[in-house]
Amino acid sequence: MPADPPAKSASSARKTPLHDVHQDLGANLVDFAGYLMPLRYRSETAEHQAVRTGAGLFDLSHMGEIFLSGPGAGDALDYALVGKLAAMPVGKARYTMICAPDGGVLDDLIVYRLADTTWMVVANAANADVVRDALAERAAGFEAAVDDRSASYALIALQGPRSQKILEEFTDAPLADLKYYAILAARVADVDALVARTGYTGEDGFELFVDASDAVRLWKTLEGVDGVVPAGLAARDSLRLEAGMPLYGNELTAETTPFEAGLGRVVKLDKPGDFVGKAALAAVAQTPPGRRLVGLVARGRRAPRKGYQVVTSGGAPCGVVTSGAPSPTLGEPIAMAYLDSGAGETGLAVDVRGRNEPVDVVALPFYKRS
């Protein structure tokens, strides 16, 4: 969900509650969405592999937590977002999007229903202000209050096949009964937390929403477990790419509709009443998209990168790469790209700095856990 990390840090960036911990661990800190965030600690490949085989620990405190509460909060969300949220059971989560009136994606979101009249919307850091302001505007006609609590929360993610076993050592919460895309309140290592079974890595894992003042204590407790590896943005990006998960600013933009991104399933045109962008999205749903998102696997060793052109065997441009990197799990370069509607899926290449590198079109995701 976050955008590609920039190459260098900026002194004006904000700090998460875990900033000093990252410094002590020797992290390479970069300005990401206005926050100083760990890009890597030592080896991004080792961090990536730790999440695939054991457990990785991420600081996601830059994300936005925006609460909607009141008797009309569910209806407000149904009007503001493309999904069905009012009917969602308490304790469940849903992946959805907030779109502009023309159907372009303003952000992709996870919405959690915490109580009968309380929902939490988690937004990407770079878009948190846009989402908050849009929700406030769209909820104005409903009995609903919008409260941005981003500054009060820290968000720590424990991801990987060992994550449940590790977390069970520090909580009595019934983690085995917590389904994917669900949330519960619990005490974890003597810290009050909202524990969600979600993630952005393609592995099992948990995201822990805690008071900012409790972040360091919880992080150090989990980091102290043998085999838990702190992981930065670089590993998070390669993990989500292998899992075929979209990144706002790459696969999703204000110029992209959910249908173009292959995510039309999140748009609930049949839900009661109107919602922002419904007319535009209904029209798009009836026509073939002008482009489609696909997976690419390079036959050589040079990785396609964001912005590189996809070309036909004759060298004619027919698409553009949105994300690309070497895959630590698969051992070959992979990418996601938009192909023009008329483009075939054979004989394609990516223009990598003036050299056409052959690629194969494959179904997404590249990696799926067993």
mmCIF file of C-alpha atoms in Angstrom:
data_model
loop_
_atom_site.group_PDB
_atom_site.id
_atom_site.type_symbol
_atom_site.label_atom_id
_atom_site.label_comp_id
_atom_site.label_asym_id
_atom_site.label_seq_id
_atom_site.Cartn_x
_atom_site.Cartn_y
_atom_site.Cartn_z
ATOM 1 C CA MET A 1 0.000 0.000 0.000
ATOM 2 C CA PRO A 2 2.795 2.566 0.550
ATOM 3 C CA ALA A 3 4.548 4.252 -2.382
ATOM 4 C CA ASP A 4 8.114 3.453 -3.409
ATOM 5 C CA PRO A 5 10.601 4.750 -0.809
ATOM 6 C CA PRO A 6 12.776 7.637 -1.972
ATOM 7 C CA ALA A 7 16.520 7.317 -2.087
ATOM 8 C CA LYS A 8 17.523 9.672 0.719
ATOM 9 C CA SER A 9 16.323 11.086 3.997
ATOM 10 C CA ALA A 10 15.076 14.581 4.734
ATOM 11 C CA SER A 11 15.567 16.451 8.007
ATOM 12 C CA SER A 12 12.024 17.863 7.909
ATOM 13 C CA ALA A 13 10.372 14.425 8.043
ATOM 14 C CA ARG A 14 8.350 13.430 11.080
ATOM 15 C CA LYS A 15 9.448 10.659 13.432
ATOM 16 C CA THR A 16 7.439 7.653 14.514
ATOM 17 C CA PRO A 17 7.376 6.656 18.210
ATOM 18 C CA LEU A 18 9.961 3.977 17.318
ATOM 19 C CA HIS A 19 12.482 6.354 15.704
ATOM 20 C CA ASP A 20 15.138 5.993 18.410
ATOM 21 C CA VAL A 21 14.789 2.201 18.330
ATOM 22 C CA HIS A 22 15.488 2.180 14.592
ATOM 23 C CA GLN A 23 18.550 4.377 15.087
ATOM 24 C CA ASP A 24 19.869 2.060 17.787
ATOM 25 C CA LEU A 25 19.417 -0.889 15.429
ATOM 26 C CA GLY A 26 21.479 0.863 12.740
ATOM 27 C CA ALA A 27 18.604 1.268 10.287
ATOM 28 C CA ASN A 28 19.043 3.155 7.028
ATOM 29 C CA LEU A 29 16.370 5.828 7.566
ATOM 30 C CA VAL A 30 14.667 7.549 4.626
ATOM 31 C CA ASP A 31 11.937 10.129 4.147
ATOM 32 C CA PHE A 32 8.855 8.111 3.264
ATOM 33 C CA ALA A 33 5.483 9.882 2.959
ATOM 34 C CA GLY A 34 6.784 12.615 5.256
ATOM 35 C CA TYR A 35 8.120 10.246 7.934
ATOM 36 C CA LEU A 36 11.616 9.020 8.703
ATOM 37 C CA MET A 37 11.239 5.287 8.207
ATOM 38 C CA PRO A 38 13.645 2.327 8.155
ATOM 39 C CA LEU A 39 14.413 1.293 4.587
ATOM 40 C CA ARG A 40 16.533 -1.617 5.784
ATOM 41 C CA TYR A 41 18.502 -2.563 8.878
ATOM 42 C CA ARG A 42 21.248 -4.665 7.347
ATOM 43 C CA SER A 43 20.199 -6.887 4.454
ATOM 44 C CA GLU A 44 16.815 -6.404 2.808
ATOM 45 C CA THR A 45 17.088 -9.903 1.310
ATOM 46 C CA ALA A 46 17.620 -11.416 4.754
ATOM 47 C CA GLU A 47 14.686 -9.409 6.099
ATOM 48 C CA HIS A 48 12.512 -10.594 3.215
ATOM 49 C CA GLN A 49 13.471 -14.226 3.754
ATOM 50 C CA ALA A 50 12.856 -13.965 7.492
ATOM 51 C CA VAL A 51 9.226 -13.034 6.797
ATOM 52 C CA ARG A 52 8.818 -15.907 4.345
ATOM 53 C CA THR A 53 10.350 -18.501 6.701
ATOM 54 C CA GLY A 54 9.971 -17.181 10.263
ATOM 55 C CA ALA A 55 8.875 -13.753 11.416
ATOM 56 C CA GLY A 56 9.627 -10.149 10.581
ATOM 57 C CA LEU A 57 8.806 -7.067 12.636
ATOM 58 C CA PHE A 58 7.686 -3.855 10.915
ATOM 59 C CA ASP A 59 7.032 -0.315 12.105
ATOM 60 C CA LEU A 60 3.924 0.929 10.278
ATOM 61 C CA SER A 61 3.239 3.870 12.580
ATOM 62 C CA HIS A 62 3.188 6.253 9.625
ATOM 63 C CA MET A 63 -0.199 4.868 8.529
ATOM 64 C CA GLY A 64 -3.364 6.853 9.243
ATOM 65 C CA GLU A 65 -6.055 5.722 11.697
ATOM 66 C CA ILE A 66 -9.318 7.597 11.143
ATOM 67 C CA PHE A 67 -12.363 6.733 13.244
ATOM 68 C CA LEU A 68 -16.010 7.148 12.275
ATOM 69 C CA SER A 69 -18.555 6.817 15.046
ATOM 70 C CA GLY A 70 -22.227 7.431 15.597
ATOM 71 C CA PRO A 71 -25.558 5.898 14.528
ATOM 72 C CA GLY A 72 -24.982 6.956 10.911
ATOM 73 C CA ALA A 73 -21.315 5.979 10.646
ATOM 74 C CA GLY A 74 -21.955 2.824 8.645
ATOM 75 C CA ASP A 75 -24.192 4.612 6.176
ATOM 76 C CA ALA A 76 -21.623 7.402 5.875
ATOM 77 C CA LEU A 77 -18.950 4.878 4.973
ATOM 78 C CA ASP A 78 -21.215 3.210 2.434
ATOM 79 C CA TYR A 79 -21.657 6.598 0.768
ATOM 80 C CA ALA A 80 -17.999 7.610 1.030
ATOM 81 C CA LEU A 81 -16.359 4.340 -0.060
ATOM 82 C CA VAL A 82 -16.981 1.793 -2.812
ATOM 83 C CA GLY A 83 -17.555 -1.205 -0.533
ATOM 84 C CA LYS A 84 -20.342 -2.452 1.741
ATOM 85 C CA LEU A 85 -19.315 -1.447 5.236
ATOM 86 C CA ALA A 86 -22.569 -0.818 7.134
ATOM 87 C CA ALA A 87 -23.461 -4.530 7.067
ATOM 88 C CA MET A 88 -20.002 -5.715 8.103
ATOM 89 C CA PRO A 89 -20.059 -7.649 11.421
ATOM 90 C CA VAL A 90 -18.291 -6.263 14.483
ATOM 91 C CA GLY A 91 -14.751 -7.625 14.659
ATOM 92 C CA LYS A 92 -14.337 -7.942 10.898
ATOM 93 C CA ALA A 93 -12.195 -6.021 8.415
ATOM 94 C CA ARG A 94 -12.597 -5.242 4.734
ATOM 95 C CA TYR A 95 -10.281 -4.094 1.973
ATOM 96 C CA THR A 96 -11.882 -1.241 0.052
ATOM 97 C CA MET A 97 -11.178 2.029 -1.726
ATOM 98 C CA ILE A 98 -12.150 5.675 -1.665
ATOM 99 C CA CYS A 99 -12.696 7.038 -5.161
ATOM 100 C CA ALA A 100 -13.173 10.432 -6.741
ATOM 101 C CA PRO A 101 -16.465 11.215 -8.503
ATOM 102 C CA ASP A 102 -14.819 10.220 -11.816
ATOM 103 C CA GLY A 103 -13.967 6.764 -10.430
ATOM 104 C CA GLY A 104 -10.242 7.351 -9.928
ATOM 105 C CA VAL A 105 -8.743 5.800 -6.788
ATOM 106 C CA LEU A 106 -7.840 8.298 -4.066
ATOM 107 C CA ASP A 107 -6.551 5.559 -1.773
ATOM 108 C CA ASP A 108 -6.957 1.900 -0.955
ATOM 109 C CA LEU A 109 -7.971 1.235 2.622
ATOM 110 C CA ILE A 110 -8.671 -1.356 5.263
ATOM 111 C CA VAL A 111 -11.791 -0.692 7.322
ATOM 112 C CA TYR A 112 -12.327 -2.393 10.699
ATOM 113 C CA ARG A 113 -15.629 -2.478 12.537
ATOM 114 C CA LEU A 114 -14.737 -2.157 16.211
ATOM 115 C CA ALA A 115 -18.216 -1.798 17.720
ATOM 116 C CA ASP A 116 -21.850 -1.366 16.688
ATOM 117 C CA THR A 117 -21.350 2.305 15.844
ATOM 118 C CA THR A 118 -17.554 2.556 15.542
ATOM 119 C CA TRP A 119 -15.339 1.907 12.530
ATOM 120 C CA MET A 120 -11.603 2.481 12.027
ATOM 121 C CA VAL A 121 -10.319 3.380 8.558
ATOM 122 C CA VAL A 122 -6.613 2.741 7.959
ATOM 123 C CA ALA A 123 -5.176 4.880 5.178
ATOM 124 C CA ASN A 124 -1.806 5.034 3.474
ATOM 125 C CA ALA A 125 0.474 7.614 5.074
ATOM 126 C CA ALA A 126 0.839 9.748 1.950
ATOM 127 C CA ASN A 127 -2.944 9.936 1.555
ATOM 128 C CA ALA A 128 -4.091 10.104 5.177
ATOM 129 C CA ASP A 129 -4.959 13.817 5.065
ATOM 130 C CA VAL A 130 -6.802 13.423 1.758
ATOM 131 C CA VAL A 131 -8.797 10.497 3.128
ATOM 132 C CA ARG A 132 -9.606 12.284 6.401
ATOM 133 C CA ASP A 133 -10.808 15.408 4.614
ATOM 134 C CA ALA A 134 -12.851 13.443 2.078
ATOM 135 C CA LEU A 135 -14.476 11.361 4.810
ATOM 136 C CA ALA A 136 -15.342 14.482 6.797
ATOM 137 C CA GLU A 137 -16.916 16.093 3.734
ATOM 138 C CA ARG A 138 -18.824 12.999 2.675
ATOM 139 C CA ALA A 139 -20.048 12.205 6.210
ATOM 140 C CA ALA A 140 -21.446 15.704 6.719
ATOM 141 C CA GLY A 141 -25.014 14.646 5.944
ATOM 142 C CA PHE A 142 -24.976 11.673 8.319
ATOM 143 C CA GLU A 143 -25.090 11.178 12.082
ATOM 144 C CA ALA A 144 -21.395 10.401 12.169
ATOM 145 C CA ALA A 145 -18.283 11.971 13.670
ATOM 146 C CA VAL A 146 -14.904 11.728 11.948
ATOM 147 C CA ASP A 147 -11.895 11.660 14.276
ATOM 148 C CA ASP A 148 -8.311 11.405 12.994
ATOM 149 C CA ARG A 149 -6.361 9.594 15.738
ATOM 150 C CA SER A 150 -3.250 8.890 13.683
ATOM 151 C CA ALA A 151 -0.950 10.793 16.025
ATOM 152 C CA SER A 152 -2.152 8.797 19.037
ATOM 153 C CA TYR A 153 -1.437 5.374 17.563
ATOM 154 C CA ALA A 154 1.593 3.299 16.765
ATOM 155 C CA LEU A 155 1.221 0.320 14.442
ATOM 156 C CA ILE A 156 3.536 -2.671 14.699
ATOM 157 C CA ALA A 157 3.244 -5.646 12.327
ATOM 158 C CA LEU A 158 4.505 -9.149 13.047
ATOM 159 C CA GLN A 159 4.477 -11.102 9.796
ATOM 160 C CA GLY A 160 5.511 -14.626 8.880
ATOM 161 C CA PRO A 161 4.606 -18.289 9.427
ATOM 162 C CA ARG A 162 5.828 -18.207 13.060
ATOM 163 C CA SER A 163 3.918 -15.050 13.975
ATOM 164 C CA GLN A 164 0.973 -16.735 15.701
ATOM 165 C CA LYS A 165 3.173 -18.991 17.805
ATOM 166 C CA ILE A 166 5.334 -16.041 18.829
ATOM 167 C CA LEU A 167 2.440 -13.747 19.698
ATOM 168 C CA GLU A 168 0.679 -16.455 21.724
ATOM 169 C CA GLU A 169 3.549 -16.266 24.223
ATOM 170 C CA PHE A 170 2.488 -12.724 25.123
ATOM 171 C CA THR A 171 -1.318 -12.792 25.082
ATOM 172 C CA ASP A 172 -4.271 -14.863 26.228
ATOM 173 C CA ALA A 173 -6.313 -13.733 23.224
ATOM 174 C CA PRO A 174 -7.690 -16.610 21.116
ATOM 175 C CA LEU A 175 -5.425 -16.007 18.132
ATOM 176 C CA ALA A 176 -6.140 -19.435 16.653
ATOM 177 C CA ASP A 177 -9.796 -18.405 16.333
ATOM 178 C CA LEU A 178 -9.021 -15.008 14.809
ATOM 179 C CA LYS A 179 -9.753 -15.325 11.102
ATOM 180 C CA TYR A 180 -7.998 -13.514 8.273
ATOM 181 C CA TYR A 181 -9.305 -9.936 8.017
ATOM 182 C CA ALA A 182 -10.632 -9.841 11.570
ATOM 183 C CA ILE A 183 -9.725 -7.822 14.673
ATOM 184 C CA LEU A 184 -10.031 -8.072 18.450
ATOM 185 C CA ALA A 185 -9.011 -6.102 21.528
ATOM 186 C CA ALA A 186 -6.427 -7.797 23.742
ATOM 187 C CA ARG A 187 -3.560 -7.373 26.168
ATOM 188 C CA VAL A 188 -0.259 -8.157 24.463
ATOM 189 C CA ALA A 189 2.872 -8.114 26.618
ATOM 190 C CA ASP A 190 0.918 -6.044 29.181
ATOM 191 C CA VAL A 191 -0.038 -3.486 26.532
ATOM 192 C CA ASP A 192 -3.587 -2.751 25.398
ATOM 193 C CA ALA A 193 -3.792 -3.468 21.677
ATOM 194 C CA LEU A 194 -6.147 -3.913 18.788
ATOM 195 C CA VAL A 195 -4.901 -7.111 17.151
ATOM 196 C CA ALA A 196 -5.756 -7.507 13.475
ATOM 197 C CA ARG A 197 -4.986 -10.548 11.342
ATOM 198 C CA THR A 198 -4.141 -8.659 8.206
ATOM 199 C CA GLY A 199 -0.924 -7.752 6.430
ATOM 200 C CA TYR A 200 0.854 -6.739 3.277
ATOM 201 C CA THR A 201 3.381 -9.517 2.790
ATOM 202 C CA GLY A 202 1.511 -12.560 1.493
ATOM 203 C CA GLU A 203 2.184 -14.362 4.790
ATOM 204 C CA ASP A 204 0.130 -14.967 7.896
ATOM 205 C CA GLY A 205 0.615 -12.221 10.424
ATOM 206 C CA PHE A 206 -0.784 -9.628 12.764
ATOM 207 C CA GLU A 207 -0.943 -5.862 12.961
ATOM 208 C CA LEU A 208 -0.960 -4.383 16.458
ATOM 209 C CA PHE A 209 -2.530 -0.964 16.996
ATOM 210 C CA VAL A 210 -1.289 0.450 20.312
ATOM 211 C CA ASP A 211 -1.003 3.770 22.085
ATOM 212 C CA ALA A 212 2.068 5.614 20.849
ATOM 213 C CA SER A 213 3.499 5.647 24.374
ATOM 214 C CA ASP A 214 3.492 1.817 24.480
ATOM 215 C CA ALA A 215 5.214 1.280 21.132
ATOM 216 C CA VAL A 216 8.824 0.994 22.300
ATOM 217 C CA ARG A 217 7.997 -1.477 25.073
ATOM 218 C CA LEU A 218 5.999 -3.734 22.768
ATOM 219 C CA TRP A 219 8.560 -3.559 19.952
ATOM 220 C CA LYS A 220 11.447 -4.479 22.250
ATOM 221 C CA THR A 221 9.477 -7.373 23.704
ATOM 222 C CA LEU A 222 8.779 -8.858 20.280
ATOM 223 C CA GLU A 223 12.203 -8.030 18.871
ATOM 224 C CA GLY A 224 13.758 -9.925 21.772
ATOM 225 C CA VAL A 225 12.236 -13.221 20.640
ATOM 226 C CA ASP A 226 14.757 -15.531 19.003
ATOM 227 C CA GLY A 227 14.261 -15.527 15.236
ATOM 228 C CA VAL A 228 12.268 -12.288 14.995
ATOM 229 C CA VAL A 229 13.992 -10.003 12.492
ATOM 230 C CA PRO A 230 13.284 -6.249 12.213
ATOM 231 C CA ALA A 231 12.342 -5.507 8.605
ATOM 232 C CA GLY A 232 12.192 -2.271 6.655
ATOM 233 C CA LEU A 233 10.332 -0.761 3.747
ATOM 234 C CA ALA A 234 12.507 -2.424 1.106
ATOM 235 C CA ALA A 235 11.583 -5.921 2.303
ATOM 236 C CA ARG A 236 7.954 -4.878 2.683
ATOM 237 C CA ASP A 237 7.948 -3.764 -0.942
ATOM 238 C CA SER A 238 9.503 -6.944 -2.353
ATOM 239 C CA LEU A 239 7.188 -9.093 -0.229
ATOM 240 C CA ARG A 240 4.033 -7.329 -1.410
ATOM 241 C CA LEU A 241 5.265 -7.441 -5.024
ATOM 242 C CA GLU A 242 5.694 -11.227 -4.872
ATOM 243 C CA ALA A 243 2.183 -11.437 -3.389
ATOM 244 C CA GLY A 244 0.783 -9.308 -6.246
ATOM 245 C CA MET A 245 -0.534 -6.651 -3.876
ATOM 246 C CA PRO A 246 -1.042 -3.157 -5.337
ATOM 247 C CA LEU A 247 0.922 -0.135 -4.224
ATOM 248 C CA TYR A 248 -0.683 3.280 -4.185
ATOM 249 C CA GLY A 249 1.250 5.566 -6.497
ATOM 250 C CA ASN A 250 2.228 2.598 -8.670
ATOM 251 C CA GLU A 251 -0.616 0.213 -9.507
ATOM 252 C CA LEU A 252 -3.250 2.547 -8.038
ATOM 253 C CA THR A 253 -3.542 6.269 -8.738
ATOM 254 C CA ALA A 254 -6.197 8.956 -9.068
ATOM 255 C CA GLU A 255 -6.067 8.244 -12.828
ATOM 256 C CA THR A 256 -6.730 4.516 -12.315
ATOM 257 C CA THR A 257 -10.081 2.860 -11.640
ATOM 258 C CA PRO A 258 -10.423 -0.301 -9.531
ATOM 259 C CA PHE A 259 -11.497 -2.200 -12.662
ATOM 260 C CA GLU A 260 -8.285 -1.393 -14.539
ATOM 261 C CA ALA A 261 -6.292 -2.688 -11.572
ATOM 262 C CA GLY A 262 -8.221 -5.971 -11.621
ATOM 263 C CA LEU A 263 -9.915 -5.040 -8.345
ATOM 264 C CA GLY A 264 -13.436 -4.422 -9.588
ATOM 265 C CA ARG A 265 -14.645 -6.964 -7.044
ATOM 266 C CA VAL A 266 -14.303 -4.379 -4.260
ATOM 267 C CA VAL A 267 -16.785 -2.053 -6.000
ATOM 268 C CA LYS A 268 -20.266 -2.930 -4.737
ATOM 269 C CA LEU A 269 -22.553 -1.404 -7.332
ATOM 270 C CA ASP A 270 -25.494 -3.359 -5.889
ATOM 271 C CA LYS A 271 -25.370 -1.872 -2.398
ATOM 272 C CA PRO A 272 -28.338 0.279 -1.371
ATOM 273 C CA GLY A 273 -28.233 3.975 -2.163
ATOM 274 C CA ASP A 274 -25.681 6.118 -3.915
ATOM 275 C CA PHE A 275 -21.959 6.422 -3.294
ATOM 276 C CA VAL A 276 -19.292 8.776 -4.552
ATOM 277 C CA GLY A 277 -18.096 7.603 -7.961
ATOM 278 C CA LYS A 278 -20.951 5.136 -8.499
ATOM 279 C CA ALA A 279 -22.139 6.501 -11.845
ATOM 280 C CA ALA A 280 -18.637 6.632 -13.309
ATOM 281 C CA LEU A 281 -17.730 3.178 -12.020
ATOM 282 C CA ALA A 282 -20.992 1.676 -13.241
ATOM 283 C CA ALA A 283 -20.203 2.959 -16.724
ATOM 284 C CA VAL A 284 -16.651 1.586 -16.585
ATOM 285 C CA ALA A 285 -17.942 -1.795 -15.419
ATOM 286 C CA GLN A 286 -19.941 -2.157 -18.635
ATOM 287 C CA THR A 287 -16.980 -1.599 -20.974
ATOM 288 C CA PRO A 288 -13.695 -3.472 -21.355
ATOM 289 C CA PRO A 289 -10.889 -1.591 -19.577
ATOM 290 C CA GLY A 290 -8.437 0.259 -21.791
ATOM 291 C CA ARG A 291 -5.570 -1.515 -20.084
ATOM 292 C CA ARG A 292 -5.050 -4.455 -17.778
ATOM 293 C CA LEU A 293 -2.653 -5.234 -14.933
ATOM 294 C CA VAL A 294 -0.453 -8.295 -15.456
ATOM 295 C CA GLY A 295 2.537 -10.019 -13.941
ATOM 296 C CA LEU A 296 5.854 -10.218 -15.776
ATOM 297 C CA VAL A 297 8.791 -12.550 -15.210
ATOM 298 C CA ALA A 298 12.051 -11.569 -16.873
ATOM 299 C CA ARG A 299 14.005 -14.258 -18.678
ATOM 300 C CA GLY A 300 17.313 -12.539 -17.963
ATOM 301 C CA ARG A 301 18.814 -11.097 -14.792
ATOM 302 C CA ARG A 302 17.990 -7.410 -15.298
ATOM 303 C CA ALA A 303 14.935 -6.328 -13.333
ATOM 304 C CA PRO A 304 12.205 -4.205 -14.924
ATOM 305 C CA ARG A 305 11.573 -1.080 -12.854
ATOM 306 C CA LYS A 306 8.739 1.383 -12.416
ATOM 307 C CA GLY A 307 8.235 3.494 -15.526
ATOM 308 C CA TYR A 308 10.024 1.175 -17.978
ATOM 309 C CA GLN A 309 8.149 0.580 -21.230
ATOM 310 C CA VAL A 310 6.772 -2.798 -22.255
ATOM 311 C CA VAL A 311 7.274 -3.343 -25.987
ATOM 312 C CA THR A 312 6.156 -5.816 -28.644
ATOM 313 C CA SER A 313 8.517 -8.024 -30.636
ATOM 314 C CA GLY A 314 8.629 -5.212 -33.184
ATOM 315 C CA GLY A 315 9.648 -2.682 -30.549
ATOM 316 C CA ALA A 316 6.318 -0.823 -30.377
ATOM 317 C CA PRO A 317 5.329 0.400 -26.875
ATOM 318 C CA CYS A 318 2.355 -1.524 -25.503
ATOM 319 C CA GLY A 319 2.456 -0.936 -21.767
ATOM 320 C CA VAL A 320 4.356 0.341 -18.757
ATOM 321 C CA VAL A 321 5.893 -1.298 -15.677
ATOM 322 C CA THR A 322 4.378 -0.138 -12.390
ATOM 323 C CA SER A 323 6.578 -2.104 -9.958
ATOM 324 C CA GLY A 324 9.546 -4.384 -10.446
ATOM 325 C CA ALA A 325 12.432 -5.961 -8.543
ATOM 326 C CA PRO A 326 14.436 -9.162 -8.187
ATOM 327 C CA SER A 327 12.385 -11.730 -6.295
ATOM 328 C CA PRO A 328 14.313 -13.234 -3.353
ATOM 329 C CA THR A 329 11.805 -16.087 -3.092
ATOM 330 C CA LEU A 330 11.621 -16.997 -6.786
ATOM 331 C CA GLY A 331 15.202 -16.128 -7.700
ATOM 332 C CA GLU A 332 14.284 -14.156 -10.826
ATOM 333 C CA PRO A 333 13.212 -10.593 -11.661
ATOM 334 C CA ILE A 334 9.479 -9.925 -11.513
ATOM 335 C CA ALA A 335 7.245 -6.951 -12.243
ATOM 336 C CA MET A 336 3.694 -5.766 -12.477
ATOM 337 C CA ALA A 337 2.711 -3.764 -15.543
ATOM 338 C CA TYR A 338 -0.267 -2.277 -17.309
ATOM 339 C CA LEU A 339 -0.673 -3.593 -20.852
ATOM 340 C CA ASP A 340 -2.724 -1.755 -23.455
ATOM 341 C CA SER A 341 -6.027 -3.429 -24.326
ATOM 342 C CA GLY A 342 -4.829 -4.548 -27.757
ATOM 343 C CA ALA A 343 -1.514 -5.974 -26.566
ATOM 344 C CA GLY A 344 -0.980 -9.705 -26.752
ATOM 345 C CA GLU A 345 0.796 -11.732 -24.091
ATOM 346 C CA THR A 346 3.561 -13.323 -26.140
ATOM 347 C CA GLY A 347 6.739 -11.950 -27.636
ATOM 348 C CA LEU A 348 6.934 -9.068 -25.167
ATOM 349 C CA ALA A 349 9.984 -7.366 -23.704
ATOM 350 C CA VAL A 350 10.780 -4.537 -21.321
ATOM 351 C CA ASP A 351 13.027 -1.697 -22.407
ATOM 352 C CA VAL A 352 15.647 -1.788 -19.634
ATOM 353 C CA ARG A 353 17.857 1.231 -20.239
ATOM 354 C CA GLY A 354 17.837 0.873 -23.992
ATOM 355 C CA ARG A 355 17.997 -2.902 -24.151
ATOM 356 C CA ASN A 356 14.892 -5.022 -24.738
ATOM 357 C CA GLU A 357 14.787 -7.761 -22.124
ATOM 358 C CA PRO A 358 12.320 -10.595 -22.941
ATOM 359 C CA VAL A 359 9.578 -11.229 -20.394
ATOM 360 C CA ASP A 360 6.801 -13.766 -19.900
ATOM 361 C CA VAL A 361 3.302 -12.718 -18.862
ATOM 362 C CA VAL A 362 2.088 -14.682 -15.820
ATOM 363 C CA ALA A 363 -0.959 -14.678 -13.569
ATOM 364 C CA LEU A 364 -0.807 -12.766 -10.308
ATOM 365 C CA PRO A 365 0.236 -13.345 -7.587
ATOM 366 C CA PHE A 366 3.759 -14.561 -8.215
ATOM 367 C CA TYR A 367 3.862 -16.167 -4.775
ATOM 368 C CA LYS A 368 1.091 -17.682 -2.668
ATOM 369 C CA ARG A 369 1.709 -19.271 0.685
ATOM 370 C CA SER A 370 0.609 -22.883 1.128
#
